[in-house]
Amino acid sequence: MGRTTKALREPASGAAERDTIDPDIYVPALLTTLSNNLTRTASTFYRRHFGVGITDWRIMYRLASEPWVTAHHICNAAQLDKGVVSRSLAWMEKRGLVLVRGDETDARRRLVALSPAGHDLHDRITVVALERERNFLSALTNEETEAAIRLLRKLIGNLRAFQKPVAIPPPRVAAGPIPDEAPGEAFAAAVSPRARAAAP
């Protein structure tokens, strides 16, 4: 039994045990819970007070520090889907939050930057975002905050570890036929692309 598993006795056999994930110490589950809650609460807050969603905000603070870049660059830097970024930029352009111009070196590319109104909104949100961060991190000491940032960046740098091959255990019980559309896929199809973009 590993650090993130706990033994569960099967009632049918009365003797056999199997390892199950303990969500209280399973790091991917803890990070998912943290990320989902941060995304959901931030999206609700920013939309209510500033009229922008979390994806729009993530694009805005990227553009504030790195203006006149392509949508493709934003996708890579912010780890966002191309379609989601395209829709968000189109919406922000209509609202006058971003400016778009052609690239003098490549006529096929369009470069994006925040407009004066976009910078103003970015600055207002930044004040609130930093205060929300301070409130959230108040549970940690300065040393713990620095350690948490260091560990999170180290884990982000090790995300490729999930691509390493792992041994797949063979089935112990024969499964029935797989339906044409799994329940999870049916649910995903019903969720709007903009809503899916908020998920980390």
mmCIF file of C-alpha atoms in Angstrom:
data_model
loop_
_atom_site.group_PDB
_atom_site.id
_atom_site.type_symbol
_atom_site.label_atom_id
_atom_site.label_comp_id
_atom_site.label_asym_id
_atom_site.label_seq_id
_atom_site.Cartn_x
_atom_site.Cartn_y
_atom_site.Cartn_z
ATOM 1 C CA MET A 1 0.000 0.000 0.000
ATOM 2 C CA GLY A 2 1.419 3.383 -1.014
ATOM 3 C CA ARG A 3 1.456 6.775 0.666
ATOM 4 C CA THR A 4 -1.670 7.987 -1.154
ATOM 5 C CA THR A 5 -3.709 4.801 -0.911
ATOM 6 C CA LYS A 6 -5.654 3.059 1.791
ATOM 7 C CA ALA A 7 -6.798 -0.553 2.045
ATOM 8 C CA LEU A 8 -10.460 -1.365 1.451
ATOM 9 C CA ARG A 9 -11.817 -4.792 2.296
ATOM 10 C CA GLU A 10 -14.203 -6.246 -0.298
ATOM 11 C CA PRO A 11 -17.431 -7.268 1.481
ATOM 12 C CA ALA A 12 -18.186 -9.976 -1.070
ATOM 13 C CA SER A 13 -15.094 -11.999 -0.277
ATOM 14 C CA GLY A 14 -14.616 -10.916 3.325
ATOM 15 C CA ALA A 15 -10.881 -11.278 2.952
ATOM 16 C CA ALA A 16 -9.614 -9.622 -0.204
ATOM 17 C CA GLU A 17 -8.331 -6.070 0.032
ATOM 18 C CA ARG A 18 -7.714 -3.484 -2.635
ATOM 19 C CA ASP A 19 -5.880 -0.187 -2.610
ATOM 20 C CA THR A 20 -8.022 2.936 -3.083
ATOM 21 C CA ILE A 21 -6.962 6.538 -3.574
ATOM 22 C CA ASP A 22 -7.050 8.638 -0.420
ATOM 23 C CA PRO A 23 -8.176 12.072 -1.719
ATOM 24 C CA ASP A 24 -6.994 13.764 1.475
ATOM 25 C CA ILE A 25 -3.338 13.131 0.590
ATOM 26 C CA TYR A 26 -3.436 12.308 -3.163
ATOM 27 C CA VAL A 27 -1.608 15.298 -4.635
ATOM 28 C CA PRO A 28 -3.393 15.429 -8.058
ATOM 29 C CA ALA A 29 -6.760 15.430 -6.244
ATOM 30 C CA LEU A 30 -5.653 18.187 -3.862
ATOM 31 C CA LEU A 31 -4.348 20.338 -6.722
ATOM 32 C CA THR A 32 -7.521 19.753 -8.749
ATOM 33 C CA THR A 33 -9.721 20.745 -5.803
ATOM 34 C CA LEU A 34 -7.630 23.872 -5.256
ATOM 35 C CA SER A 35 -7.570 24.820 -8.939
ATOM 36 C CA ASN A 36 -11.279 24.196 -9.507
ATOM 37 C CA ASN A 37 -12.267 26.274 -6.496
ATOM 38 C CA LEU A 38 -9.912 29.117 -7.376
ATOM 39 C CA THR A 39 -11.177 29.175 -10.961
ATOM 40 C CA ARG A 40 -14.857 29.015 -10.052
ATOM 41 C CA THR A 41 -14.753 31.693 -7.347
ATOM 42 C CA ALA A 42 -12.513 34.005 -9.379
ATOM 43 C CA SER A 43 -14.682 33.697 -12.489
ATOM 44 C CA THR A 44 -17.836 34.514 -10.511
ATOM 45 C CA PHE A 45 -16.160 37.425 -8.740
ATOM 46 C CA TYR A 46 -14.591 39.050 -11.807
ATOM 47 C CA ARG A 47 -17.703 38.626 -13.916
ATOM 48 C CA ARG A 48 -19.902 40.167 -11.227
ATOM 49 C CA HIS A 49 -17.680 43.169 -10.515
ATOM 50 C CA PHE A 50 -15.829 43.748 -13.797
ATOM 51 C CA GLY A 51 -17.865 41.994 -16.506
ATOM 52 C CA VAL A 52 -15.040 39.642 -17.578
ATOM 53 C CA GLY A 53 -14.544 35.937 -17.063
ATOM 54 C CA ILE A 54 -11.469 34.186 -15.753
ATOM 55 C CA THR A 55 -10.225 33.357 -19.262
ATOM 56 C CA ASP A 56 -10.518 37.000 -20.326
ATOM 57 C CA TRP A 57 -8.595 38.031 -17.213
ATOM 58 C CA ARG A 58 -5.843 35.470 -17.829
ATOM 59 C CA ILE A 59 -5.407 36.855 -21.350
ATOM 60 C CA MET A 60 -5.452 40.440 -20.091
ATOM 61 C CA TYR A 61 -2.639 40.033 -17.581
ATOM 62 C CA ARG A 62 -0.574 38.219 -20.201
ATOM 63 C CA LEU A 63 -1.052 41.106 -22.641
ATOM 64 C CA ALA A 64 -0.272 43.666 -19.929
ATOM 65 C CA SER A 65 3.227 42.236 -19.504
ATOM 66 C CA GLU A 66 3.745 41.202 -23.122
ATOM 67 C CA PRO A 67 1.830 43.371 -25.654
ATOM 68 C CA TRP A 68 1.564 42.927 -29.412
ATOM 69 C CA VAL A 69 1.761 39.154 -29.538
ATOM 70 C CA THR A 70 -0.216 36.614 -31.529
ATOM 71 C CA ALA A 71 -3.167 34.597 -30.279
ATOM 72 C CA HIS A 72 -1.009 31.515 -30.785
ATOM 73 C CA HIS A 73 1.575 32.914 -28.384
ATOM 74 C CA ILE A 74 -1.126 33.569 -25.787
ATOM 75 C CA CYS A 75 -2.375 29.988 -26.132
ATOM 76 C CA ASN A 76 1.075 28.602 -25.426
ATOM 77 C CA ALA A 77 1.936 31.022 -22.618
ATOM 78 C CA ALA A 78 -1.392 30.688 -20.789
ATOM 79 C CA GLN A 79 -2.010 27.009 -21.637
ATOM 80 C CA LEU A 80 -5.388 27.840 -23.202
ATOM 81 C CA ASP A 81 -7.298 26.288 -26.091
ATOM 82 C CA LYS A 82 -6.997 28.093 -29.432
ATOM 83 C CA GLY A 83 -10.757 28.370 -29.932
ATOM 84 C CA VAL A 84 -11.277 29.719 -26.416
ATOM 85 C CA VAL A 85 -8.608 32.400 -26.888
ATOM 86 C CA SER A 86 -10.013 33.365 -30.297
ATOM 87 C CA ARG A 87 -13.530 33.838 -28.925
ATOM 88 C CA SER A 88 -12.300 35.778 -25.899
ATOM 89 C CA LEU A 89 -10.165 38.118 -28.017
ATOM 90 C CA ALA A 90 -13.032 38.708 -30.445
ATOM 91 C CA TRP A 91 -15.323 39.587 -27.537
ATOM 92 C CA MET A 92 -12.740 41.888 -25.957
ATOM 93 C CA GLU A 93 -12.071 43.591 -29.289
ATOM 94 C CA LYS A 94 -15.779 44.365 -29.700
ATOM 95 C CA ARG A 95 -15.837 45.779 -26.172
ATOM 96 C CA GLY A 96 -12.793 47.918 -26.923
ATOM 97 C CA LEU A 97 -10.489 46.189 -24.449
ATOM 98 C CA VAL A 98 -7.883 45.053 -26.992
ATOM 99 C CA LEU A 99 -6.365 46.442 -30.173
ATOM 100 C CA VAL A 100 -5.505 44.289 -33.168
ATOM 101 C CA ARG A 101 -3.084 45.127 -35.967
ATOM 102 C CA GLY A 102 -1.257 43.298 -38.714
ATOM 103 C CA ASP A 103 2.310 42.104 -38.403
ATOM 104 C CA GLU A 104 4.639 44.097 -40.660
ATOM 105 C CA THR A 105 6.905 41.085 -41.075
ATOM 106 C CA ASP A 106 4.118 38.577 -41.790
ATOM 107 C CA ALA A 107 0.817 39.685 -43.325
ATOM 108 C CA ARG A 108 -0.863 36.457 -42.210
ATOM 109 C CA ARG A 109 -0.371 37.202 -38.515
ATOM 110 C CA ARG A 110 -2.421 39.499 -36.288
ATOM 111 C CA LEU A 111 -0.904 41.052 -33.200
ATOM 112 C CA VAL A 112 -2.905 41.892 -30.090
ATOM 113 C CA ALA A 113 -2.396 44.348 -27.233
ATOM 114 C CA LEU A 114 -4.528 45.936 -24.541
ATOM 115 C CA SER A 115 -6.257 49.191 -25.453
ATOM 116 C CA PRO A 116 -6.242 52.167 -23.049
ATOM 117 C CA ALA A 117 -9.602 50.931 -21.741
ATOM 118 C CA GLY A 118 -8.134 47.442 -21.429
ATOM 119 C CA HIS A 119 -5.166 48.744 -19.447
ATOM 120 C CA ASP A 120 -7.495 50.669 -17.154
ATOM 121 C CA LEU A 121 -9.613 47.591 -16.491
ATOM 122 C CA HIS A 122 -6.481 45.474 -16.036
ATOM 123 C CA ASP A 123 -5.101 47.918 -13.454
ATOM 124 C CA ARG A 124 -8.366 47.936 -11.506
ATOM 125 C CA ILE A 125 -8.604 44.149 -11.471
ATOM 126 C CA THR A 126 -4.939 43.802 -10.503
ATOM 127 C CA VAL A 127 -5.494 45.772 -7.295
ATOM 128 C CA VAL A 128 -8.315 43.405 -6.346
ATOM 129 C CA ALA A 129 -6.524 40.252 -7.533
ATOM 130 C CA LEU A 130 -3.467 40.991 -5.412
ATOM 131 C CA GLU A 131 -5.596 41.683 -2.354
ATOM 132 C CA ARG A 132 -7.474 38.408 -2.907
ATOM 133 C CA GLU A 133 -4.115 36.638 -3.167
ATOM 134 C CA ARG A 134 -2.925 38.207 0.090
ATOM 135 C CA ASN A 135 -6.123 37.084 1.821
ATOM 136 C CA PHE A 136 -5.659 33.559 0.494
ATOM 137 C CA LEU A 137 -1.992 33.327 1.487
ATOM 138 C CA SER A 138 -2.600 34.766 4.962
ATOM 139 C CA ALA A 139 -2.845 31.171 6.209
ATOM 140 C CA LEU A 140 0.892 30.772 5.441
ATOM 141 C CA THR A 141 3.990 32.410 6.784
ATOM 142 C CA ASN A 142 6.302 34.239 4.376
ATOM 143 C CA GLU A 143 8.652 31.252 4.451
ATOM 144 C CA GLU A 144 5.782 28.843 3.729
ATOM 145 C CA THR A 145 4.574 31.025 0.865
ATOM 146 C CA GLU A 146 8.032 31.064 -0.702
ATOM 147 C CA ALA A 147 8.329 27.306 -0.239
ATOM 148 C CA ALA A 148 4.871 26.718 -1.747
ATOM 149 C CA ILE A 149 5.733 28.801 -4.822
ATOM 150 C CA ARG A 150 9.027 26.989 -5.194
ATOM 151 C CA LEU A 151 7.368 23.563 -4.930
ATOM 152 C CA LEU A 152 4.532 24.462 -7.305
ATOM 153 C CA ARG A 153 6.981 25.702 -9.926
ATOM 154 C CA LYS A 154 9.020 22.544 -9.467
ATOM 155 C CA LEU A 155 5.904 20.391 -10.005
ATOM 156 C CA ILE A 156 4.897 22.410 -13.067
ATOM 157 C CA GLY A 157 8.364 21.808 -14.456
ATOM 158 C CA ASN A 158 7.859 18.085 -13.923
ATOM 159 C CA LEU A 159 4.492 17.758 -15.704
ATOM 160 C CA ARG A 160 6.159 15.724 -18.446
ATOM 161 C CA ALA A 161 6.489 12.922 -15.896
ATOM 162 C CA PHE A 162 2.816 12.110 -16.570
ATOM 163 C CA GLN A 163 3.839 11.148 -20.115
ATOM 164 C CA LYS A 164 6.156 8.413 -18.906
ATOM 165 C CA PRO A 165 4.890 4.911 -19.729
ATOM 166 C CA VAL A 166 3.282 3.029 -16.873
ATOM 167 C CA ALA A 167 2.285 -0.614 -16.565
ATOM 168 C CA ILE A 168 -1.447 -1.103 -17.169
ATOM 169 C CA PRO A 169 -2.892 -3.873 -14.948
ATOM 170 C CA PRO A 170 -4.986 -6.439 -16.851
ATOM 171 C CA PRO A 171 -8.719 -6.593 -16.018
ATOM 172 C CA ARG A 172 -9.711 -9.054 -13.315
ATOM 173 C CA VAL A 173 -13.394 -9.001 -14.226
ATOM 174 C CA ALA A 174 -14.789 -9.150 -17.751
ATOM 175 C CA ALA A 175 -16.449 -5.875 -18.721
ATOM 176 C CA GLY A 176 -19.523 -5.424 -20.898
ATOM 177 C CA PRO A 177 -19.484 -3.816 -24.349
ATOM 178 C CA ILE A 178 -18.393 -0.177 -24.513
ATOM 179 C CA PRO A 179 -21.241 2.136 -25.634
ATOM 180 C CA ASP A 180 -20.783 4.381 -28.658
ATOM 181 C CA GLU A 181 -20.736 7.459 -26.417
ATOM 182 C CA ALA A 182 -19.466 7.273 -22.867
ATOM 183 C CA PRO A 183 -21.443 9.240 -20.243
ATOM 184 C CA GLY A 184 -18.524 11.548 -19.677
ATOM 185 C CA GLU A 185 -18.379 12.419 -23.371
ATOM 186 C CA ALA A 186 -22.096 13.112 -23.486
ATOM 187 C CA PHE A 187 -21.734 15.481 -20.530
ATOM 188 C CA ALA A 188 -18.731 17.221 -22.076
ATOM 189 C CA ALA A 189 -20.666 17.784 -25.304
ATOM 190 C CA ALA A 190 -23.410 19.527 -23.362
ATOM 191 C CA VAL A 191 -21.018 21.973 -21.698
ATOM 192 C CA SER A 192 -20.331 25.154 -23.625
ATOM 193 C CA PRO A 193 -16.756 25.742 -24.897
ATOM 194 C CA ARG A 194 -16.553 28.950 -22.841
ATOM 195 C CA ALA A 195 -17.489 27.077 -19.678
ATOM 196 C CA ARG A 196 -14.968 24.326 -20.424
ATOM 197 C CA ALA A 197 -12.254 26.980 -20.823
ATOM 198 C CA ALA A 198 -12.470 27.843 -17.146
ATOM 199 C CA ALA A 199 -11.388 24.358 -16.129
ATOM 200 C CA PRO A 200 -7.630 24.147 -15.524
#
